[in-house]
Amino acid sequence: MILKKVYGFIPQLPSSDCSLLPHNHYWIASKHVVTPNGTISGAVEIKQGRIISIVAEENWHVNSWFTTVVNYGEAVIMPGFIDVHAHLDDPGRTEWEGFPSGTKAAAAGGVTTLIDMPLNSAPSTVSEEALKLKVQAAEGRVYVDVGFWGGLVPENAENVTSLERLLDAGVLGLKSFMVPSGINDFPMTTSAHIKEALPTLARYRRPLLVHAEVLLDHDGKLEPEDGADNARSYSTYLKTRPASMEEAAINQLITLTKETRAGGSAEGAHLHIVHLSDARTSLNLIKEAKQRGDSITVETCPHYLAFAAEDIPDGDTRFKCAPPIRDAANKEKLWDALLEGDIDMLSSDHSPAVPEMKLLDEGDFLKAWGGISSLQFVLPATWTYGRKYGITFEQLASWWSEKPAKLAGLTTKGAIAIGNQADIVVWEPDVEFDLDNGYPVHIKHPSISAYMGSRLAGKVLATFVRGNLVHKEGNHASLACALPILHR
Ligand SMILES: NC(=O)N[C@H]1NC(=O)NC1=O
Ligand SMILES: [Zn+2]
Ligand SMILES: [Zn+2]
């Protein structure tokens, strides 16, 4: 595609090291600009990092002598993706990912903001002090904006003061696990801990995100014939984490979310279920709670929408995650729920580790690290697998920008709207590409990504973060000028 660039009078320049388009006042135009009022052919005016006007083509008359215009033709101009669930492992486990590589991957994939999970870094973000270390690690090292979830663990759940200090320090909300997390300094919480924390979160009007699986007596137990010999089979792993684990956790949670209704002890609190995989009973429970008026939302991830357990090759531990990828019929039901609006939003749950921990040689699904590496590919993955269901650009913007912004309390992000920060992705829906060894992948360990080797549609051309063109056709701005986001 040919980009038509009309350069005229050059206004004051921002640091050209922060942006590949060194102008602080310019227009971007295309035939498909996705706004909250629908998709228009038109142009977006950006000044000092903000969107200052949005004009339909027929009303757009700029004097090209005095104006900088980048015309993207048929490409789609959309709000940048907001990934509310990513593990960047910085500080402390930067050999797993880290802010520079993770946010470069995000920028290359059209993700303009991500909210970092409180675990897999060291220390876990469970105290004010740990949050300060996070912010220090992010400063000057992030190519997209990064906010932080704090960790709800038994220690701070039982200590209102320490929870308040963590919230006062600026986490956007909290995250907890109802099963062992796999990380020693991030112990699991029971529903009693969660119940105790909800009134505090209600006062702060910040959400609690929960990894909703619980261990049940009869779950997680393998029959002798499913033992080590079959550890290379995904079906063996699947039996260790049945849908009943998600269902039981959600059953416990929806007894608590009753209190989020008007007059309840946790009125003002909000509960968000992360990475739902079970599209059957668990989903119905959430739907019923919503109908009753509980403040509850749910996300799923592209890997649950793209893959089916029965298709995962023996020993291919790139696909191991928790909760697990289930059968093809479950995947269809997840799509139905997403299209119906019963699933509110999408996230990556990008959870990398060093390749050795994926045990790719042994292919042991029971021992390998659980986590999908996907951050750079969530836009094309959602589009590629969603096209056959007729998904629209507006739906993509809702699942990946508008609803995530609302969850994280980001009032000036999540839509191409006047006054919002100019966080924008420009992409070509019809362009396909192979994720082969020649493809510029920016996550630290491409070999562990479940998407490598596949062909995807939806090529990201350009990514703007607060008006800075941070990524363009495989290249990044030379400086990492995006910002840590703290709740104020
Ligand atoms: N610790 C961690 O990142 N766990 C994540 N990985 C995964 O597959 N599910 C998770 O919750
Ligand atoms: Zn999780
Ligand atoms: Zn996670």
Coordinates of C-alpha atoms and ligand atoms in Angstrom, one line a residue:
M1 CA 0.0 0.0 0.0
I2 CA 1.3 3.5 -0.8
L3 CA 1.1 6.0 1.9
K4 CA 0.3 9.4 0.6
K5 CA 2.1 11.9 2.7
V6 CA 1.4 15.6 2.3
Y7 CA 4.0 17.6 4.2
G8 CA 3.6 21.3 4.4
F9 CA 4.7 23.8 7.0
I10 CA 6.4 22.0 9.8
P11 CA 5.1 23.0 13.2
Q12 CA 7.2 22.7 16.4
L13 CA 8.8 19.3 16.6
P14 CA 8.6 17.0 19.6
S15 CA 11.7 14.9 20.3
S16 CA 12.1 12.9 17.1
D17 CA 13.6 10.1 19.2
C18 CA 10.2 9.5 20.8
S19 CA 8.3 9.3 17.5
L20 CA 8.8 8.2 14.0
L21 CA 6.6 11.1 12.9
P22 CA 8.2 14.2 14.4
H23 CA 5.3 16.5 14.4
N24 CA 3.1 17.5 17.3
H25 CA 0.2 18.6 15.2
Y26 CA -1.0 16.5 12.3
W27 CA -3.9 14.6 10.7
I28 CA -4.2 10.9 9.9
A29 CA -6.9 9.9 7.4
S30 CA -8.4 6.7 5.9
K31 CA -11.5 5.2 4.4
H32 CA -12.2 3.4 7.7
V33 CA -11.9 5.4 10.9
V34 CA -13.5 3.5 13.8
T35 CA -15.3 5.9 16.2
P36 CA -17.8 5.2 19.0
N37 CA -20.4 6.5 16.5
G38 CA -19.5 4.0 13.8
T39 CA -16.9 3.7 11.1
I40 CA -16.4 6.7 8.8
S41 CA -14.3 7.7 5.9
G42 CA -12.5 10.7 7.3
A43 CA -9.6 12.1 9.2
V44 CA -8.4 12.5 12.8
E45 CA -6.6 15.6 14.0
I46 CA -3.9 15.1 16.6
K47 CA -2.2 17.8 18.6
Q48 CA 0.1 17.5 21.5
G49 CA -0.8 13.9 22.0
R50 CA -4.6 14.4 22.0
I51 CA -7.3 13.9 19.5
I52 CA -8.7 17.3 18.8
S53 CA -11.1 16.7 15.9
I54 CA -12.6 13.9 13.9
V55 CA -14.0 14.9 10.5
A56 CA -15.9 13.0 7.8
E57 CA -14.2 13.1 4.4
E58 CA -16.9 15.3 2.8
N59 CA -16.4 18.0 5.5
W60 CA -12.6 17.8 5.6
H61 CA -10.9 20.7 3.9
V62 CA -7.3 21.2 5.0
N63 CA -4.7 23.4 3.5
S64 CA -1.9 21.0 2.7
W65 CA 0.6 23.8 2.7
F66 CA 0.1 24.3 6.4
T67 CA -0.8 20.9 7.5
T68 CA 0.9 17.5 8.0
V69 CA -1.3 14.7 6.7
V70 CA -0.7 10.9 6.7
N71 CA -3.2 9.3 4.4
Y72 CA -3.5 5.6 5.1
G73 CA -5.9 4.9 2.3
E74 CA -8.0 1.7 2.8
A75 CA -6.2 0.8 6.1
V76 CA -8.3 0.8 9.3
I77 CA -7.7 3.5 11.9
M78 CA -8.8 2.2 15.3
P79 CA -8.3 2.9 19.0
G80 CA -5.2 1.2 20.1
F81 CA -5.7 -2.1 21.9
I82 CA -5.7 -2.1 25.7
D83 CA -4.5 -5.4 27.1
V84 CA -5.6 -5.7 30.7
H85 CA -3.8 -8.9 31.3
A86 CA -0.1 -9.3 30.5
H87 CA 2.8 -10.6 32.6
L88 CA 5.9 -8.6 31.8
D89 CA 8.0 -10.1 34.6
D90 CA 9.9 -6.9 35.2
P91 CA 11.7 -6.4 37.6
G92 CA 13.2 -9.7 38.7
R93 CA 12.5 -12.1 35.9
T94 CA 13.5 -10.1 32.9
E95 CA 15.0 -13.2 31.3
W96 CA 11.4 -14.3 30.8
E97 CA 10.2 -11.0 29.2
G98 CA 10.8 -7.5 30.5
F99 CA 9.4 -4.1 29.8
P100 CA 11.5 -3.2 26.8
S101 CA 10.8 -6.4 24.8
G102 CA 7.3 -6.8 26.0
T103 CA 6.2 -3.2 25.1
K104 CA 8.0 -3.3 21.8
A105 CA 6.0 -6.5 21.0
A106 CA 2.8 -4.7 22.1
A107 CA 3.6 -1.7 19.9
A108 CA 4.3 -3.9 16.9
G109 CA 1.0 -5.6 17.5
G110 CA -1.2 -2.5 17.9
V111 CA -1.4 -2.6 21.7
T112 CA -1.0 0.9 23.0
T113 CA -1.6 0.3 26.7
L114 CA -1.1 -2.8 28.8
I115 CA -1.9 -3.5 32.4
D116 CA 0.8 -5.6 34.0
M117 CA -0.1 -8.5 36.3
P118 CA 1.3 -8.4 39.8
L119 CA 3.0 -11.8 39.6
N120 CA 5.9 -13.5 37.7
S121 CA 8.0 -10.4 38.4
A122 CA 10.1 -10.4 41.6
P123 CA 9.0 -9.2 44.0
S124 CA 5.3 -9.6 43.2
T125 CA 3.4 -6.3 43.3
V126 CA 1.7 -6.9 46.7
S127 CA 2.9 -3.8 48.6
E128 CA 3.6 -0.1 48.1
E129 CA 7.3 -0.8 48.0
A130 CA 7.0 -3.4 45.3
L131 CA 4.9 -1.1 43.2
K132 CA 7.6 1.6 43.5
L133 CA 10.1 -1.0 42.1
K134 CA 7.7 -1.7 39.2
V135 CA 7.4 2.0 38.3
Q136 CA 11.1 2.5 38.5
A137 CA 11.7 -0.5 36.2
A138 CA 9.2 0.9 33.7
E139 CA 10.4 4.5 33.6
G140 CA 12.2 5.2 30.3
R141 CA 11.9 1.6 29.3
V142 CA 8.3 1.3 27.9
Y143 CA 7.2 1.9 24.3
V144 CA 3.5 1.7 25.2
D145 CA 1.8 3.0 28.4
V146 CA 1.8 0.5 31.2
G147 CA -0.5 0.4 34.3
F148 CA -0.3 -2.1 37.1
W149 CA -2.6 -4.4 39.0
G150 CA -1.7 -5.0 42.6
G151 CA -1.8 -8.5 44.1
L152 CA -4.4 -9.5 46.6
V153 CA -2.7 -12.2 48.8
P154 CA -3.7 -13.5 52.2
E155 CA -1.2 -11.3 54.0
N156 CA -2.7 -8.0 52.7
A157 CA -6.2 -9.3 52.5
E158 CA -6.0 -9.6 56.3
N159 CA -4.4 -6.2 56.7
V160 CA -6.6 -3.3 55.6
T161 CA -3.8 -0.8 56.1
S162 CA -1.4 -2.5 53.8
L163 CA -4.1 -2.9 51.2
E164 CA -4.9 0.8 51.4
R165 CA -1.2 1.7 51.0
L166 CA -1.0 -0.4 47.9
L167 CA -4.2 1.3 46.5
D168 CA -3.0 4.7 47.5
A169 CA 0.3 4.1 45.7
G170 CA -1.6 3.9 42.4
V171 CA -2.5 0.3 41.4
L172 CA -5.5 0.4 39.1
G173 CA -7.1 -2.5 41.0
L174 CA -6.2 -5.9 42.4
K175 CA -5.8 -9.4 41.1
S176 CA -5.9 -12.7 43.0
F177 CA -5.7 -16.4 42.4
M178 CA -8.1 -19.0 43.8
V179 CA -5.6 -21.9 43.0
P180 CA -1.8 -22.0 43.5
S181 CA -0.3 -19.5 41.1
G182 CA 2.9 -21.3 40.4
I183 CA 4.8 -18.4 42.0
N184 CA 6.0 -18.8 45.6
D185 CA 5.6 -15.2 46.7
F186 CA 2.1 -15.0 45.3
P187 CA 0.0 -17.3 47.5
M188 CA -3.7 -18.1 46.6
T189 CA -6.6 -16.4 48.3
T190 CA -9.8 -18.2 49.3
S191 CA -13.3 -16.7 48.9
A192 CA -13.1 -15.6 52.5
H193 CA -10.0 -13.4 51.7
I194 CA -11.8 -12.0 48.7
K195 CA -14.9 -11.2 50.8
E196 CA -12.7 -9.4 53.3
A197 CA -11.1 -7.2 50.6
L198 CA -14.2 -6.2 48.7
P199 CA -15.4 -3.4 51.0
T200 CA -12.0 -1.8 50.7
L201 CA -12.0 -2.0 46.9
A202 CA -15.6 -0.6 47.0
R203 CA -14.4 2.5 48.9
Y204 CA -11.6 3.0 46.3
R205 CA -14.0 2.1 43.4
R206 CA -11.4 -0.2 41.9
P207 CA -11.9 -3.7 40.5
L208 CA -10.8 -7.1 41.7
L209 CA -9.7 -9.5 38.9
V210 CA -9.8 -13.1 39.8
H211 CA -8.2 -16.2 38.4
A212 CA -11.2 -18.4 38.9
E213 CA -10.3 -22.0 39.3
V214 CA -10.4 -23.9 42.6
L215 CA -9.0 -27.3 43.5
L216 CA -11.7 -29.9 44.4
D217 CA -11.2 -33.3 46.0
H218 CA -12.0 -35.2 42.8
D219 CA -10.3 -32.8 40.4
G220 CA -6.7 -32.8 39.4
K221 CA -6.5 -36.6 40.1
L222 CA -5.3 -38.7 37.2
E223 CA -6.3 -42.4 36.7
P224 CA -3.2 -44.6 36.5
E225 CA -3.5 -45.0 32.8
D226 CA -3.3 -41.3 32.4
G227 CA 0.0 -41.0 34.2
A228 CA 3.4 -40.1 33.1
D229 CA 3.2 -42.1 29.9
N230 CA 0.6 -39.9 28.6
A231 CA 2.0 -36.6 29.8
R232 CA 2.7 -35.7 26.2
S233 CA -1.0 -35.7 25.4
Y234 CA -3.0 -32.5 25.9
S235 CA -6.0 -34.6 26.9
T236 CA -4.1 -35.9 30.0
Y237 CA -3.5 -32.3 31.0
L238 CA -7.1 -31.4 30.3
K239 CA -8.3 -34.0 32.8
T240 CA -6.3 -32.4 35.5
R241 CA -8.1 -29.1 35.1
P242 CA -11.8 -29.9 34.3
A243 CA -14.4 -27.2 33.7
S244 CA -15.8 -28.0 37.2
M245 CA -12.8 -26.2 38.7
E246 CA -13.8 -23.0 37.0
E247 CA -17.5 -23.6 37.8
A248 CA -16.9 -24.1 41.5
A249 CA -14.7 -21.0 41.7
I250 CA -17.3 -18.9 40.0
N251 CA -20.1 -20.3 42.1
Q252 CA -18.2 -19.1 45.2
L253 CA -17.5 -15.7 43.6
I254 CA -21.1 -15.0 42.7
T255 CA -22.2 -15.4 46.3
L256 CA -19.9 -12.5 47.0
T257 CA -20.9 -10.3 44.1
K258 CA -24.4 -10.1 45.5
E259 CA -22.9 -7.6 47.9
T260 CA -21.9 -5.3 45.0
R261 CA -25.6 -4.5 44.4
A262 CA -27.1 -1.3 45.7
G263 CA -27.3 -1.4 49.5
G264 CA -24.8 -4.4 49.7
S265 CA -21.7 -4.4 51.9
A266 CA -19.5 -4.1 48.8
E267 CA -21.6 -1.6 46.8
G268 CA -19.2 0.1 44.4
A269 CA -16.9 -2.9 44.2
H270 CA -16.5 -4.7 40.9
L271 CA -15.4 -8.3 40.2
H272 CA -13.8 -9.3 36.9
I273 CA -13.2 -12.9 35.9
V274 CA -10.0 -13.3 33.9
H275 CA -9.4 -15.7 31.1
L276 CA -12.6 -17.7 31.1
S277 CA -12.3 -21.0 29.3
D278 CA -15.4 -22.9 30.2
A279 CA -18.2 -21.7 28.0
R280 CA -20.8 -23.9 29.6
T281 CA -22.0 -23.8 33.2
S282 CA -19.4 -21.2 34.3
L283 CA -20.6 -18.8 31.7
N284 CA -24.2 -19.3 32.6
L285 CA -23.5 -18.5 36.2
I286 CA -21.9 -15.2 35.2
K287 CA -24.7 -14.4 33.0
E288 CA -27.3 -15.0 35.7
A289 CA -25.3 -12.8 38.2
K290 CA -25.2 -10.0 35.6
Q291 CA -29.0 -10.3 35.1
R292 CA -29.5 -10.0 38.9
G293 CA -27.5 -6.7 38.8
D294 CA -24.2 -7.9 40.3
S295 CA -21.2 -5.8 39.2
I296 CA -19.3 -8.5 37.4
T297 CA -17.5 -8.8 34.0
V298 CA -15.6 -11.5 32.2
E299 CA -12.8 -11.7 29.7
T300 CA -11.5 -14.5 27.5
C301 CA -8.3 -14.7 25.4
P302 CA -7.6 -15.3 21.7
H303 CA -6.0 -18.7 22.5
Y304 CA -9.4 -20.0 23.7
L305 CA -11.0 -18.7 20.6
A306 CA -8.4 -19.9 18.2
F307 CA -7.4 -23.4 19.3
A308 CA -9.2 -26.6 20.3
A309 CA -7.7 -29.2 22.7
E310 CA -8.2 -32.1 20.2
D311 CA -6.0 -30.3 17.6
I312 CA -3.0 -29.7 19.9
P313 CA -0.1 -31.9 18.8
D314 CA 1.3 -34.3 21.3
G315 CA 4.2 -32.7 23.3
D316 CA 3.5 -29.2 22.0
T317 CA 3.7 -27.5 25.4
R318 CA 3.5 -24.0 23.8
F319 CA -0.3 -24.5 24.1
K320 CA -0.2 -25.3 27.9
C321 CA -2.1 -22.7 29.9
A322 CA -4.5 -22.5 32.8
P323 CA -7.4 -22.9 32.6
P324 CA -6.7 -25.2 29.7
I325 CA -7.9 -24.8 26.1
R326 CA -11.0 -27.0 25.8
D327 CA -12.8 -28.9 23.0
A328 CA -13.9 -27.4 19.7
A329 CA -17.6 -27.2 20.7
N330 CA -16.6 -25.2 23.8
K331 CA -14.7 -22.8 21.5
E332 CA -17.8 -22.3 19.4
K333 CA -19.7 -21.4 22.5
L334 CA -17.1 -18.9 23.5
W335 CA -17.5 -17.2 20.2
D336 CA -21.3 -17.2 20.6
A337 CA -21.0 -15.6 24.1
L338 CA -18.6 -13.0 22.8
L339 CA -20.8 -12.0 19.9
E340 CA -23.8 -12.0 22.2
G341 CA -22.1 -9.7 24.7
D342 CA -22.0 -12.2 27.5
I343 CA -18.2 -12.1 27.4
D344 CA -17.3 -8.5 27.8
M345 CA -13.7 -8.2 26.6
L346 CA -10.6 -9.9 25.5
S347 CA -7.0 -10.0 26.9
S348 CA -3.8 -11.7 26.0
D349 CA -2.8 -13.4 29.3
H350 CA 0.7 -13.2 27.8
S351 CA 2.6 -15.3 30.2
P352 CA 6.0 -16.2 29.0
A353 CA 8.9 -18.0 30.7
V354 CA 12.3 -19.0 29.6
P355 CA 12.1 -21.7 26.8
E356 CA 13.7 -24.3 29.1
M357 CA 10.7 -24.2 31.4
K358 CA 8.4 -25.0 28.5
L359 CA 10.2 -28.4 28.3
L360 CA 9.7 -28.4 24.5
D361 CA 12.0 -31.4 24.1
E362 CA 10.3 -33.7 26.6
G363 CA 6.9 -32.3 25.7
D364 CA 5.6 -33.0 29.2
F365 CA 2.3 -31.2 29.6
L366 CA 2.1 -31.9 33.3
K367 CA 5.5 -30.4 34.2
A368 CA 5.9 -27.6 31.6
W369 CA 5.3 -23.9 32.5
G370 CA 1.7 -23.0 31.9
G371 CA 1.4 -19.8 29.9
I372 CA 0.7 -18.7 26.4
S373 CA 3.0 -16.2 24.6
S374 CA 0.9 -14.0 22.4
L375 CA 1.2 -10.3 23.1
Q376 CA 2.3 -9.2 19.6
F377 CA -0.3 -11.3 17.8
V378 CA -3.6 -10.7 19.6
L379 CA -4.9 -8.3 16.9
P380 CA -4.3 -10.6 13.9
A381 CA -5.3 -13.7 15.9
T382 CA -8.7 -12.2 16.9
W383 CA -9.3 -11.0 13.4
T384 CA -8.1 -14.2 11.7
Y385 CA -10.2 -16.5 13.8
G386 CA -13.1 -14.1 14.1
R387 CA -13.6 -13.2 10.4
K388 CA -15.7 -16.3 9.7
Y389 CA -18.2 -15.2 12.5
G390 CA -18.5 -11.8 10.7
I391 CA -16.9 -9.8 13.5
T392 CA -16.8 -6.0 12.9
F393 CA -14.2 -3.3 13.5
E394 CA -16.6 -1.8 16.1
Q395 CA -16.8 -5.1 18.0
L396 CA -13.0 -5.4 18.0
A397 CA -12.8 -1.8 19.3
S398 CA -15.3 -2.7 22.1
W399 CA -13.6 -5.9 23.2
W400 CA -10.1 -4.6 23.0
S401 CA -10.3 -0.9 23.7
E402 CA -13.5 0.5 25.1
K403 CA -14.4 -2.2 27.7
P404 CA -10.8 -2.7 28.9
A405 CA -10.4 1.1 29.3
K406 CA -13.6 1.1 31.5
L407 CA -12.3 -1.9 33.6
A408 CA -9.0 -0.2 34.3
G409 CA -10.6 3.2 34.9
L410 CA -8.7 4.8 32.0
T411 CA -11.1 7.7 31.2
T412 CA -9.0 9.3 28.4
K413 CA -8.3 6.1 26.5
G414 CA -10.2 3.4 24.7
A415 CA -11.9 5.3 21.8
I416 CA -11.2 7.6 19.0
A417 CA -13.0 10.5 20.5
I418 CA -12.2 14.2 20.9
G419 CA -10.2 14.9 24.0
N420 CA -8.9 11.4 24.3
Q421 CA -5.2 10.6 24.2
A422 CA -4.1 9.7 20.6
D423 CA -3.6 6.0 21.2
I424 CA -4.2 4.6 17.7
V425 CA -3.5 1.5 15.6
V426 CA -3.5 1.5 11.9
W427 CA -3.8 -1.9 10.2
E428 CA -4.7 -3.7 7.0
P429 CA -7.3 -6.4 7.5
D430 CA -6.7 -8.1 4.1
V431 CA -3.0 -8.5 4.4
E432 CA -1.8 -12.0 5.4
F433 CA 1.6 -13.0 6.7
D434 CA 3.4 -16.0 7.8
L435 CA 4.8 -16.2 11.3
D436 CA 8.0 -17.8 10.2
N437 CA 11.6 -17.3 11.2
G438 CA 11.9 -14.3 9.0
Y439 CA 9.1 -12.4 10.7
P440 CA 10.2 -9.6 13.1
V441 CA 8.9 -10.9 16.4
H442 CA 9.7 -8.7 19.5
I443 CA 8.7 -10.9 22.4
K444 CA 11.8 -12.2 24.1
H445 CA 11.2 -15.9 23.3
P446 CA 9.4 -16.3 19.9
S447 CA 10.0 -20.1 20.0
I448 CA 7.5 -20.6 22.8
S449 CA 4.7 -18.8 21.2
A450 CA 1.7 -21.0 20.1
Y451 CA 1.2 -18.8 17.1
M452 CA 4.6 -19.2 15.5
G453 CA 4.3 -21.2 12.3
S454 CA 0.8 -20.1 11.5
R455 CA -0.5 -17.7 8.9
L456 CA -2.5 -14.7 10.1
A457 CA -4.5 -11.9 8.6
G458 CA -4.4 -8.3 9.8
K459 CA -1.1 -6.5 9.5
V460 CA -0.3 -3.6 11.8
L461 CA 1.1 -0.7 9.9
A462 CA 1.5 2.0 12.5
T463 CA 0.9 2.4 16.3
F464 CA 0.6 5.8 18.0
V465 CA 0.9 6.2 21.8
R466 CA -0.3 9.7 23.0
G467 CA 0.5 11.0 19.5
N468 CA 3.9 9.5 19.2
L469 CA 4.3 7.1 16.3
V470 CA 6.1 4.4 18.3
H471 CA 6.0 1.7 15.7
K472 CA 5.9 1.8 11.9
E473 CA 6.3 -1.2 9.6
G474 CA 8.7 -3.2 11.8
N475 CA 10.6 -0.2 13.2
H476 CA 10.3 1.4 16.7
A477 CA 11.0 4.9 17.8
S478 CA 14.6 5.1 19.1
L479 CA 13.5 6.1 22.6
A480 CA 11.0 4.5 24.9
C481 CA 8.9 7.5 25.8
A482 CA 5.6 6.0 26.9
L483 CA 4.6 6.2 30.6
P484 CA 3.8 4.2 33.6
I485 CA 0.1 4.8 34.6
L486 CA -0.8 5.3 38.2
H487 CA -4.3 5.7 39.5
R488 CA -4.9 9.3 40.7
Ligands
LIG1 N1 1.7 -17.4 36.9 C1 1.0 -17.3 35.7 O1 1.4 -16.4 34.9 N2 0.0 -18.1 35.4 C2 -0.8 -17.9 34.2 N3 -0.4 -18.8 33.2 C3 -1.5 -19.4 32.7 O2 -1.5 -20.2 31.8 N4 -2.5 -19.1 33.5 C4 -2.2 -18.3 34.4 O3 -2.9 -17.8 35.3
ZN2 ZN -4.5 -16.6 35.6
ZN3 ZN -2.3 -14.3 33.8

